[in-house]
Amino acid sequence: MKEHNMQVQHRCLSSVHGSGHSGHFTDTIWRQFVMSPAKSYVLFSFTVFLLVGALVSTRLLDSAALGGGANRAVTDRKSLTFDPRITKKPRNKIEYPLNCTAAGRHAHTKSCPGTYPTSYAPEEDNDGTSPSTCPEYFRWIHEDLRPWARTGITREMVERARKTANFRLVIVKGKAYVETYTKAFQSRDTFTLWGILQLLRRYPGRIPDLDLMFDCVDWPVVLRNAYCAPDAPAPPPLFRYCANDQTYDIVFPDWSFWGWPEVNIKSWEPQLKDLEEGNRRIKWSDREPYAYWKGNPTVAPTRQDLMKCNVSEGQEWNARVFVQDWIKEQQEGYKQSDLASQCRDRFKIYIEGSAWSVSEKYILACDSVTLIVTPKYYDFYTRGLMPLHHYWPINDHDKCRSIKFAVDWGNSHKKKAKAMGRAASKFIQDELKLDYVYDYMFHLLNQYSKLMRYQPTVPPGAVEYCAERLACAEEGLARKFMEESLVQSPKETSPCTLPPSYDPSSLNDVLRKRENSILQVESWQRAYWENQTKQS
């Protein structure tokens, strides 16, 4: 059997490389020529006759095909042999815009139109190549789901996650059903669900049946130490936007990728283009040589502490920090909060609020050196960032001195600082584009579904959700952002390929490299301030 499998494999490989049937056919004819002189002459004459006849027939058939006759199918067979010089004709792309006429004014109470495809097979690339590999941070999907790798996920586990969940999402046969428990702050739940609905439209029929609970509050709640005892149950699988090293919450892309109407932040694709254009307005060397931050300091003590680093008559910490008044901004039409217009400083500060903050991706995209104050939380992509390559680490317990040193270092090492800012922007533009956001969701939900130990069913209190049900009832910015982020047709290509999980050694290497980079900065900073003390 093993030998047979090897033969089949060899035969297939030979065929792929063009030496299968054609090589066998040539070899057979050549053996006939060497049998005897008489037979050789007859066979040679007969073979020449056949070849000439075939050439003439082919020309005639081609002419008929070009004329649009019934023989068109004959020439179409030639496309079965791949020629890289021939471009494969793409199939007609059918778009499915919002059908609010069918949904009616009270779309949130109506049934879904049901006109969108429920399955779709993407075309293979013309050159036959497989999809590209997903960015490195996708490997953390395996780590986030590892707590259930051996036990799987049972209905009882999912039910236990209901305690803090805002909604339950069940996908059955490609359709989404939602049971709402508690309305989330602002439109977090609405736009999170909108993003999931766009995923289903992007890859119809390719998201398997699943059942999950989602918590839209910032801080994670599934504490690891509650499930460490030998007799402890498996943790409840709970999705949210961030987690930390002490929790098992499963991180998922946040709502703002599809828009945040309450603060006039566009969906990710147009916002990313705006940020790219904003970067080109002022060259890095022509920007203000300070560290900039603007936000709400009242949400966390660490932000209130940051306000002490502002410039004053007695001290220059190289920081320019401002309070963001969202009520005033709304009244004035958000004139001072345009994200693309804030790429005017060489350095920008990222600091967490009550937990992680959605502002991080906008700060990283600015070509400025991002100064990240020691974070306690991570979201789905930030574990792909590396200190001293994508950002400069700031000591949370010594913010002002740490910021001053970082800015002095950057202004003294302009080439390296500029490269660091550019690396962060490139990461955001290339590895956090919306295609990869959707693919992360795709792989996370697929891997999660594989762990389920029961067949999901629609809960009695759940309602079917679709794009029309959400968007047609909305107005203003919410409606605008939904329309601009609507997926109008299935994706022509497959998702990127999920990379394998980390082995213990490679994961340890990543963590050690990150830790060593932070220790290196701390060492430089101590030497800097010791030298300042000696000079004073």
Coordinates of C-alpha atoms in Angstrom, one line a residue:
M1 CA 0.0 0.0 0.0
K2 CA 2.8 2.4 0.9
E3 CA 4.5 1.6 -2.5
H4 CA 1.2 2.1 -4.3
N5 CA 0.7 5.5 -2.7
M6 CA 4.3 6.6 -3.6
Q7 CA 3.6 5.6 -7.2
V8 CA 0.3 7.5 -7.3
Q9 CA 2.1 10.6 -5.8
H10 CA 4.9 10.3 -8.3
R11 CA 2.5 9.9 -11.2
C12 CA 0.5 13.0 -10.2
L13 CA 3.7 15.1 -9.7
S14 CA 4.9 14.1 -13.1
S15 CA 1.6 15.1 -14.7
V16 CA 1.7 18.5 -12.9
H17 CA 5.2 19.2 -14.3
G18 CA 4.2 18.3 -17.9
S19 CA 5.9 14.9 -18.1
G20 CA 2.9 12.6 -17.5
H21 CA 0.7 11.5 -20.4
S22 CA 2.7 13.4 -23.0
G23 CA 6.0 11.8 -22.0
H24 CA 4.4 8.3 -22.0
F25 CA 2.9 8.9 -25.5
T26 CA 6.2 10.0 -27.0
D27 CA 8.0 7.1 -25.4
T28 CA 5.5 4.6 -26.9
I29 CA 5.9 5.9 -30.4
W30 CA 9.7 5.8 -30.2
R31 CA 9.7 2.2 -29.2
Q32 CA 7.5 1.3 -32.3
F33 CA 10.2 2.9 -34.5
V34 CA 12.9 0.6 -33.3
M35 CA 11.0 -2.7 -33.8
S36 CA 11.9 -3.4 -37.5
P37 CA 12.9 -1.3 -40.6
A38 CA 9.7 -2.3 -42.6
K39 CA 7.4 -1.6 -39.8
S40 CA 9.2 1.6 -39.0
Y41 CA 8.6 2.9 -42.5
V42 CA 4.9 2.1 -42.5
L43 CA 4.4 3.5 -39.0
F44 CA 6.4 6.6 -39.9
S45 CA 4.2 7.3 -42.9
F46 CA 1.0 6.7 -41.0
T47 CA 2.1 8.9 -38.2
V48 CA 3.0 11.8 -40.5
F49 CA -0.4 11.4 -42.1
L50 CA -2.1 11.6 -38.7
L51 CA -0.2 14.7 -37.6
V52 CA -0.9 16.6 -40.8
G53 CA -4.6 15.7 -40.6
A54 CA -4.7 16.8 -37.0
L55 CA -3.1 20.2 -37.8
V56 CA -5.5 20.9 -40.6
S57 CA -8.5 19.8 -38.5
T58 CA -7.3 22.1 -35.7
R59 CA -7.0 25.1 -38.0
L60 CA -10.5 24.5 -39.3
L61 CA -12.0 24.0 -35.9
D62 CA -10.3 27.2 -34.6
S63 CA -11.7 29.1 -37.6
A64 CA -15.2 27.9 -36.8
A65 CA -14.8 28.7 -33.2
L66 CA -13.7 32.3 -33.9
G67 CA -16.8 32.6 -36.0
G68 CA -19.0 31.8 -33.0
G69 CA -20.3 28.5 -34.4
A70 CA -21.3 25.3 -32.5
N71 CA -17.7 24.2 -32.3
R72 CA -16.7 26.8 -29.7
A73 CA -16.5 24.1 -27.0
V74 CA -13.7 22.5 -28.9
T75 CA -11.4 25.5 -28.6
D76 CA -12.5 26.1 -25.0
R77 CA -10.8 22.8 -24.0
K78 CA -7.5 24.5 -24.7
S79 CA -8.0 26.6 -21.6
L80 CA -7.7 23.5 -19.5
T81 CA -4.0 23.6 -20.2
F82 CA -2.6 26.5 -18.2
D83 CA -0.6 29.1 -20.1
P84 CA 0.7 32.0 -17.9
R85 CA 0.5 34.3 -20.9
I86 CA -3.2 33.9 -21.1
T87 CA -5.3 35.9 -18.7
K88 CA -8.3 34.0 -17.3
K89 CA -11.5 35.8 -17.9
P90 CA -13.1 36.7 -14.5
R91 CA -16.6 35.8 -13.9
N92 CA -19.2 38.5 -13.7
K93 CA -19.3 40.1 -10.2
I94 CA -22.8 40.5 -8.9
E95 CA -23.3 43.1 -6.2
Y96 CA -26.0 43.0 -3.5
P97 CA -26.7 46.5 -2.1
L98 CA -28.9 47.2 0.9
N99 CA -32.5 46.3 0.1
C100 CA -34.3 48.6 2.5
T101 CA -37.4 48.8 0.3
A102 CA -38.0 45.1 1.0
A103 CA -37.1 45.6 4.7
G104 CA -39.4 48.5 5.2
R105 CA -39.3 51.4 7.6
H106 CA -39.4 49.1 10.7
A107 CA -36.5 46.9 9.4
H108 CA -35.6 45.8 13.0
T109 CA -38.9 43.9 13.2
K110 CA -39.0 42.5 9.7
S111 CA -37.5 39.3 8.3
C112 CA -34.4 39.4 6.2
P113 CA -34.7 39.6 2.4
G114 CA -32.9 36.3 1.8
T115 CA -31.5 37.4 -1.6
Y116 CA -27.8 37.2 -0.7
P117 CA -25.9 34.0 -1.7
T118 CA -25.7 31.4 1.1
S119 CA -22.7 29.7 -0.4
Y120 CA -19.8 30.7 -2.7
A121 CA -16.7 29.1 -4.2
P122 CA -13.9 31.6 -4.8
E123 CA -12.1 31.3 -8.2
E124 CA -8.6 29.9 -8.2
D125 CA -5.9 32.4 -9.1
N126 CA -4.9 32.3 -12.7
D127 CA -1.4 31.2 -11.8
G128 CA -2.6 28.4 -9.5
T129 CA -0.9 29.8 -6.4
S130 CA -2.3 29.2 -3.0
P131 CA -3.4 32.1 -0.7
S132 CA -0.7 34.1 1.1
T133 CA 0.1 33.3 4.7
C134 CA -1.6 35.4 7.3
P135 CA 0.4 37.9 9.4
E136 CA 2.4 36.5 12.4
Y137 CA -0.1 37.8 15.0
F138 CA -2.7 35.3 13.7
R139 CA -0.7 32.6 15.5
W140 CA -2.1 33.9 18.8
I141 CA -5.5 32.5 17.8
H142 CA -4.2 29.1 18.8
E143 CA -3.0 30.4 22.1
D144 CA -6.3 32.1 22.9
L145 CA -8.2 28.9 22.3
R146 CA -5.7 26.6 24.0
P147 CA -7.7 26.5 27.3
W148 CA -10.3 24.4 25.5
A149 CA -8.0 22.4 23.4
R150 CA -8.4 19.2 25.4
T151 CA -11.9 19.6 26.8
G152 CA -13.6 21.1 23.9
I153 CA -16.5 23.6 24.4
T154 CA -19.8 22.4 25.7
R155 CA -23.2 24.1 25.9
E156 CA -22.8 24.4 29.7
M157 CA -19.5 26.3 29.3
V158 CA -21.1 28.7 26.9
E159 CA -24.1 29.2 29.2
R160 CA -21.8 30.1 32.0
A161 CA -20.4 33.0 30.0
R162 CA -23.8 34.6 29.8
K163 CA -23.3 36.2 33.3
T164 CA -21.6 39.4 31.8
A165 CA -22.4 39.0 28.1
N166 CA -24.2 41.7 26.1
F167 CA -25.4 39.3 23.5
R168 CA -25.4 35.7 22.3
L169 CA -24.5 35.0 18.6
V170 CA -25.5 31.7 17.0
I171 CA -24.6 30.9 13.4
V172 CA -26.6 28.1 11.8
K173 CA -26.3 27.3 8.1
G174 CA -24.6 30.6 7.4
K175 CA -27.2 32.7 9.0
A176 CA -26.8 34.8 12.2
Y177 CA -29.2 34.8 15.1
V178 CA -28.8 37.1 18.0
E179 CA -30.2 37.0 21.6
T180 CA -29.7 40.3 23.3
Y181 CA -29.2 40.4 27.1
T182 CA -28.0 44.0 27.9
K183 CA -27.6 47.0 25.6
A184 CA -23.9 47.9 25.2
F185 CA -22.4 51.4 25.7
Q186 CA -23.2 53.6 22.7
S187 CA -23.2 51.5 19.5
R188 CA -20.5 49.0 20.4
D189 CA -22.8 45.9 20.1
T190 CA -24.5 47.2 16.9
F191 CA -21.3 47.8 15.0
T192 CA -19.7 44.6 16.3
L193 CA -22.6 42.7 14.9
W194 CA -22.5 44.7 11.7
G195 CA -18.8 43.6 11.3
I196 CA -19.8 39.9 11.8
L197 CA -22.6 40.2 9.3
Q198 CA -20.2 41.6 6.7
L199 CA -17.9 38.6 7.4
L200 CA -20.8 36.3 6.5
R201 CA -21.4 38.3 3.3
R202 CA -17.7 38.2 2.4
Y203 CA -17.4 34.5 2.9
P204 CA -21.0 33.1 2.6
G205 CA -21.3 29.5 3.6
R206 CA -17.8 29.3 4.9
I207 CA -18.4 30.2 8.6
P208 CA -19.5 27.0 10.3
D209 CA -22.3 26.6 12.8
L210 CA -21.3 28.0 16.2
D211 CA -22.6 29.5 19.5
L212 CA -20.8 32.2 21.4
M213 CA -21.3 34.9 24.1
F214 CA -19.9 38.4 23.6
D215 CA -19.1 41.1 26.2
C216 CA -18.7 44.6 24.9
V217 CA -17.3 46.1 28.1
D218 CA -13.6 47.1 28.0
W219 CA -12.1 45.1 30.9
P220 CA -11.7 41.2 30.8
V221 CA -13.4 39.1 33.5
V222 CA -12.5 35.4 33.0
L223 CA -9.8 35.2 35.6
R224 CA -7.2 32.5 35.1
N225 CA -6.6 31.8 38.8
A226 CA -10.2 30.8 39.1
Y227 CA -9.6 27.8 36.9
C228 CA -6.2 26.6 38.0
A229 CA -7.2 24.0 40.7
P230 CA -7.2 20.3 39.7
D231 CA -10.9 20.0 40.2
A232 CA -11.8 23.4 38.6
P233 CA -14.1 23.4 35.6
A234 CA -13.0 24.7 32.2
P235 CA -13.3 28.5 31.9
P236 CA -16.4 29.9 30.1
P237 CA -15.5 31.0 26.5
L238 CA -16.3 34.7 26.4
F239 CA -15.5 37.0 23.5
R240 CA -14.5 40.7 24.0
Y241 CA -12.1 43.3 22.6
C242 CA -9.2 42.9 24.9
A243 CA -7.6 40.6 27.5
N244 CA -4.5 40.4 29.7
D245 CA -2.1 37.8 31.0
Q246 CA -4.4 37.1 34.0
T247 CA -7.5 36.3 32.0
Y248 CA -8.9 33.8 29.4
D249 CA -11.2 36.2 27.5
I250 CA -11.0 35.6 23.7
V251 CA -10.0 38.8 21.9
F252 CA -12.0 39.9 18.8
P253 CA -11.7 43.0 16.5
D254 CA -13.5 46.0 18.0
W255 CA -16.5 47.8 16.7
S256 CA -14.6 50.8 15.5
F257 CA -13.3 49.0 12.4
W258 CA -16.8 49.5 11.0
G259 CA -17.3 53.0 12.4
W260 CA -17.9 54.9 15.7
P261 CA -20.7 57.4 15.0
E262 CA -20.7 58.9 18.5
V263 CA -17.3 60.4 17.9
N264 CA -17.4 60.7 14.1
I265 CA -14.7 58.0 13.4
K266 CA -15.1 56.5 10.0
S267 CA -15.0 52.8 9.2
W268 CA -11.5 51.4 8.8
E269 CA -10.9 51.5 5.0
P270 CA -11.6 55.2 4.4
Q271 CA -10.1 56.1 7.7
L272 CA -6.9 54.3 6.8
K273 CA -6.7 56.2 3.5
D274 CA -7.2 59.5 5.3
L275 CA -4.4 58.6 7.7
E276 CA -2.1 57.7 4.8
E277 CA -2.8 61.1 3.2
G278 CA -2.3 62.9 6.5
N279 CA 1.1 61.4 6.8
R280 CA 2.2 62.9 3.5
R281 CA 1.2 66.5 4.6
I282 CA 4.1 67.0 6.9
K283 CA 7.5 65.2 6.6
W284 CA 8.7 63.6 9.8
S285 CA 11.7 65.9 10.0
D286 CA 9.4 69.0 9.7
R287 CA 7.0 67.9 12.5
E288 CA 6.9 69.3 16.0
P289 CA 9.8 67.7 18.0
Y290 CA 7.5 66.7 21.0
A291 CA 5.3 63.9 22.2
Y292 CA 1.6 64.5 21.6
W293 CA -1.4 63.1 23.4
K294 CA -5.1 64.1 23.4
G295 CA -7.8 62.2 25.2
N296 CA -10.0 61.8 28.3
P297 CA -7.9 61.7 31.4
T298 CA -10.8 61.1 33.8
V299 CA -11.2 57.4 32.9
A300 CA -8.1 56.2 34.6
P301 CA -5.5 57.3 37.2
T302 CA -2.6 56.6 34.9
R303 CA -4.0 59.1 32.4
Q304 CA -4.4 61.7 35.2
D305 CA -0.7 61.0 36.0
L306 CA 0.2 61.7 32.4
M307 CA -1.2 65.2 32.6
K308 CA 1.6 66.0 35.1
C309 CA 4.1 65.6 32.2
N310 CA 2.8 68.6 30.3
V311 CA 5.1 71.5 29.8
S312 CA 5.1 74.1 32.6
E313 CA 7.1 77.1 33.7
G314 CA 9.2 75.0 35.9
Q315 CA 9.7 71.9 33.8
E316 CA 10.0 70.7 30.1
W317 CA 9.3 67.0 29.7
N318 CA 9.0 67.2 25.9
A319 CA 5.3 66.3 26.1
R320 CA 2.3 68.2 24.8
V321 CA -0.9 66.6 26.3
F322 CA -4.4 67.9 25.9
V323 CA -7.9 67.1 27.3
Q324 CA -10.4 65.9 24.7
D325 CA -13.9 67.3 25.4
W326 CA -16.2 65.2 23.2
I327 CA -19.3 67.1 24.1
K328 CA -17.7 70.3 22.8
E329 CA -16.4 68.5 19.8
Q330 CA -19.8 67.3 18.9
Q331 CA -21.3 70.8 19.2
E332 CA -18.5 72.2 17.0
G333 CA -18.8 69.5 14.3
Y334 CA -15.6 67.5 15.3
K335 CA -13.3 70.1 13.8
Q336 CA -10.5 69.5 16.3
S337 CA -10.7 65.7 16.4
D338 CA -9.9 64.7 12.8
L339 CA -7.5 61.8 13.2
A340 CA -5.7 62.4 9.9
S341 CA -4.9 66.0 10.9
Q342 CA -3.1 64.9 14.1
C343 CA -0.1 63.4 12.3
R344 CA 2.0 66.6 12.9
D345 CA 4.3 65.6 15.8
R346 CA 7.4 63.4 15.7
F347 CA 6.2 61.5 18.7
K348 CA 2.7 60.3 19.8
I349 CA 1.8 58.8 23.2
Y350 CA -0.5 55.8 23.6
I351 CA -1.8 55.2 27.1
E352 CA -4.6 52.9 28.2
G353 CA -7.8 54.1 29.8
S354 CA -10.0 51.9 32.0
A355 CA -8.5 49.1 29.9
W356 CA -7.2 48.9 26.3
S357 CA -8.1 51.8 24.0
V358 CA -9.2 51.8 20.3
S359 CA -7.0 54.8 19.8
E360 CA -3.8 52.7 19.5
K361 CA -4.2 51.8 15.8
Y362 CA -4.8 55.4 14.8
I363 CA -1.7 56.5 16.8
L364 CA 0.5 53.8 15.3
A365 CA -0.6 54.7 11.7
C366 CA 0.8 58.2 12.0
D367 CA 4.4 57.8 11.0
S368 CA 5.3 59.3 14.3
V369 CA 7.3 57.3 16.9
T370 CA 4.7 55.8 19.1
L371 CA 5.5 56.0 22.8
I372 CA 3.5 53.2 24.5
V373 CA 3.1 53.5 28.2
T374 CA 3.5 50.1 29.7
P375 CA 0.3 48.3 28.7
K376 CA -1.6 45.8 30.9
Y377 CA -4.0 44.7 28.1
Y378 CA -3.7 43.4 24.5
D379 CA -6.1 43.2 21.6
F380 CA -6.1 40.8 18.7
Y381 CA -3.2 42.5 16.7
T382 CA -0.9 44.2 19.3
R383 CA 0.9 41.0 20.2
G384 CA 2.5 41.3 16.8
L385 CA 4.3 44.6 17.8
M386 CA 7.9 44.6 18.9
P387 CA 9.5 47.2 21.1
L388 CA 12.3 49.3 19.4
H389 CA 11.0 48.2 16.0
H390 CA 7.4 49.3 16.0
Y391 CA 7.3 51.5 19.1
W392 CA 9.3 52.9 22.1
P393 CA 8.3 51.6 25.5
I394 CA 7.5 54.1 28.3
N395 CA 7.8 53.2 32.0
D396 CA 4.3 53.5 33.6
H397 CA 5.9 54.3 37.0
D398 CA 8.2 57.0 35.7
K399 CA 6.3 58.5 32.8
C400 CA 7.6 62.0 32.6
R401 CA 11.3 61.2 32.8
S402 CA 10.8 58.2 30.4
I403 CA 9.0 60.4 27.9
K404 CA 11.7 63.1 28.0
F405 CA 14.4 60.6 27.4
A406 CA 12.5 59.0 24.5
V407 CA 12.0 62.4 22.8
D408 CA 15.6 63.4 23.4
W409 CA 16.9 60.1 22.0
G410 CA 14.6 60.3 18.9
N411 CA 15.6 63.9 18.1
S412 CA 19.3 62.9 18.5
H413 CA 18.8 59.7 16.4
K414 CA 16.5 61.0 13.7
K415 CA 17.2 58.3 11.1
K416 CA 16.4 55.5 13.6
A417 CA 13.4 57.3 15.0
K418 CA 11.9 58.0 11.6
A419 CA 12.4 54.3 10.7
M420 CA 10.6 53.2 13.9
G421 CA 7.7 55.4 13.1
R422 CA 7.5 54.2 9.5
A423 CA 7.7 50.5 10.7
A424 CA 4.6 51.0 12.8
S425 CA 2.7 52.8 10.0
K426 CA 3.7 50.0 7.6
F427 CA 2.4 47.4 10.0
I428 CA -0.9 49.1 10.3
Q429 CA -1.3 49.7 6.5
D430 CA -0.1 46.3 5.4
E431 CA -0.9 43.8 8.2
L432 CA -4.0 45.4 9.7
K433 CA -5.8 46.3 6.5
L434 CA -9.5 45.3 6.5
D435 CA -8.8 42.2 4.5
Y436 CA -6.8 40.8 7.4
V437 CA -9.3 42.0 10.0
Y438 CA -11.9 39.9 8.3
D439 CA -9.5 36.9 7.8
Y440 CA -8.7 37.0 11.5
M441 CA -12.4 36.8 12.3
F442 CA -12.8 34.0 9.8
H443 CA -10.0 31.9 11.3
L444 CA -10.8 32.6 14.9
L445 CA -14.5 31.6 14.4
N446 CA -13.5 28.5 12.4
Q447 CA -11.0 27.3 15.0
Y448 CA -13.5 28.1 17.8
S449 CA -16.2 26.1 15.9
K450 CA -13.9 23.0 15.7
L451 CA -13.9 22.9 19.5
M452 CA -17.6 22.7 19.9
R453 CA -18.9 19.5 21.3
Y454 CA -22.6 20.0 20.5
Q455 CA -24.7 21.1 17.5
P456 CA -25.7 24.8 17.9
T457 CA -29.3 25.5 17.7
V458 CA -31.2 28.8 17.5
P459 CA -32.3 29.9 21.1
P460 CA -36.0 30.6 21.5
G461 CA -35.3 34.3 22.2
A462 CA -32.9 34.9 19.3
V463 CA -33.7 36.9 16.2
E464 CA -32.2 36.5 12.7
Y465 CA -29.9 39.3 11.9
C466 CA -28.8 40.6 8.4
A467 CA -27.5 43.8 7.0
E468 CA -30.9 45.2 6.3
R469 CA -32.1 44.5 9.8
L470 CA -29.4 46.7 11.2
A471 CA -28.7 49.4 8.6
C472 CA -32.2 50.2 7.3
A473 CA -33.4 51.4 10.7
E474 CA -30.4 53.6 11.2
E475 CA -30.0 57.3 10.4
G476 CA -27.2 59.9 10.3
L477 CA -23.6 58.8 10.8
A478 CA -24.5 55.3 11.8
R479 CA -26.3 54.7 8.5
K480 CA -23.5 56.4 6.6
F481 CA -20.8 54.3 8.2
M482 CA -22.7 51.1 7.6
E483 CA -23.3 51.9 3.9
E484 CA -19.6 52.7 3.3
S485 CA -18.5 49.5 5.1
L486 CA -21.1 47.2 3.4
V487 CA -19.7 44.1 1.8
Q488 CA -21.7 44.0 -1.5
S489 CA -20.5 40.7 -2.9
P490 CA -18.6 37.6 -1.9
K491 CA -14.8 37.7 -1.9
E492 CA -13.3 36.4 -5.2
T493 CA -10.3 34.8 -3.4
S494 CA -9.9 32.7 -0.3
P495 CA -8.8 34.0 3.1
C496 CA -5.1 34.0 3.9
T497 CA -3.6 30.8 5.3
L498 CA -3.5 30.5 9.1
P499 CA 0.0 30.0 10.3
P500 CA 0.7 27.1 12.8
S501 CA 0.7 27.6 16.5
Y502 CA 3.9 28.5 18.4
D503 CA 5.9 25.7 19.8
P504 CA 7.1 26.4 23.3
S505 CA 10.6 27.3 22.2
S506 CA 9.6 29.8 19.5
L507 CA 7.0 31.4 21.8
N508 CA 9.6 31.8 24.5
D509 CA 12.0 33.4 21.9
V510 CA 9.3 36.0 21.0
L511 CA 8.6 36.8 24.7
R512 CA 12.3 37.0 25.6
K513 CA 13.0 39.3 22.6
R514 CA 10.3 41.6 23.7
E515 CA 11.4 41.6 27.3
N516 CA 15.1 42.2 26.4
S517 CA 14.1 45.2 24.2
I518 CA 12.3 46.8 27.1
L519 CA 15.2 46.1 29.5
Q520 CA 17.6 47.7 27.0
V521 CA 15.5 50.9 26.9
E522 CA 15.5 51.0 30.7
S523 CA 19.2 50.6 30.8
W524 CA 19.7 53.5 28.4
Q525 CA 17.3 55.6 30.4
R526 CA 19.2 55.0 33.7
A527 CA 22.5 56.0 32.1
Y528 CA 20.9 59.1 30.6
W529 CA 19.5 60.4 33.9
E530 CA 22.7 59.5 35.8
N531 CA 24.6 61.6 33.2
Q532 CA 22.1 64.4 33.7
T533 CA 22.6 64.3 37.4
K534 CA 26.4 64.5 37.0
Q535 CA 26.1 67.5 34.8
S536 CA 23.8 69.4 37.1

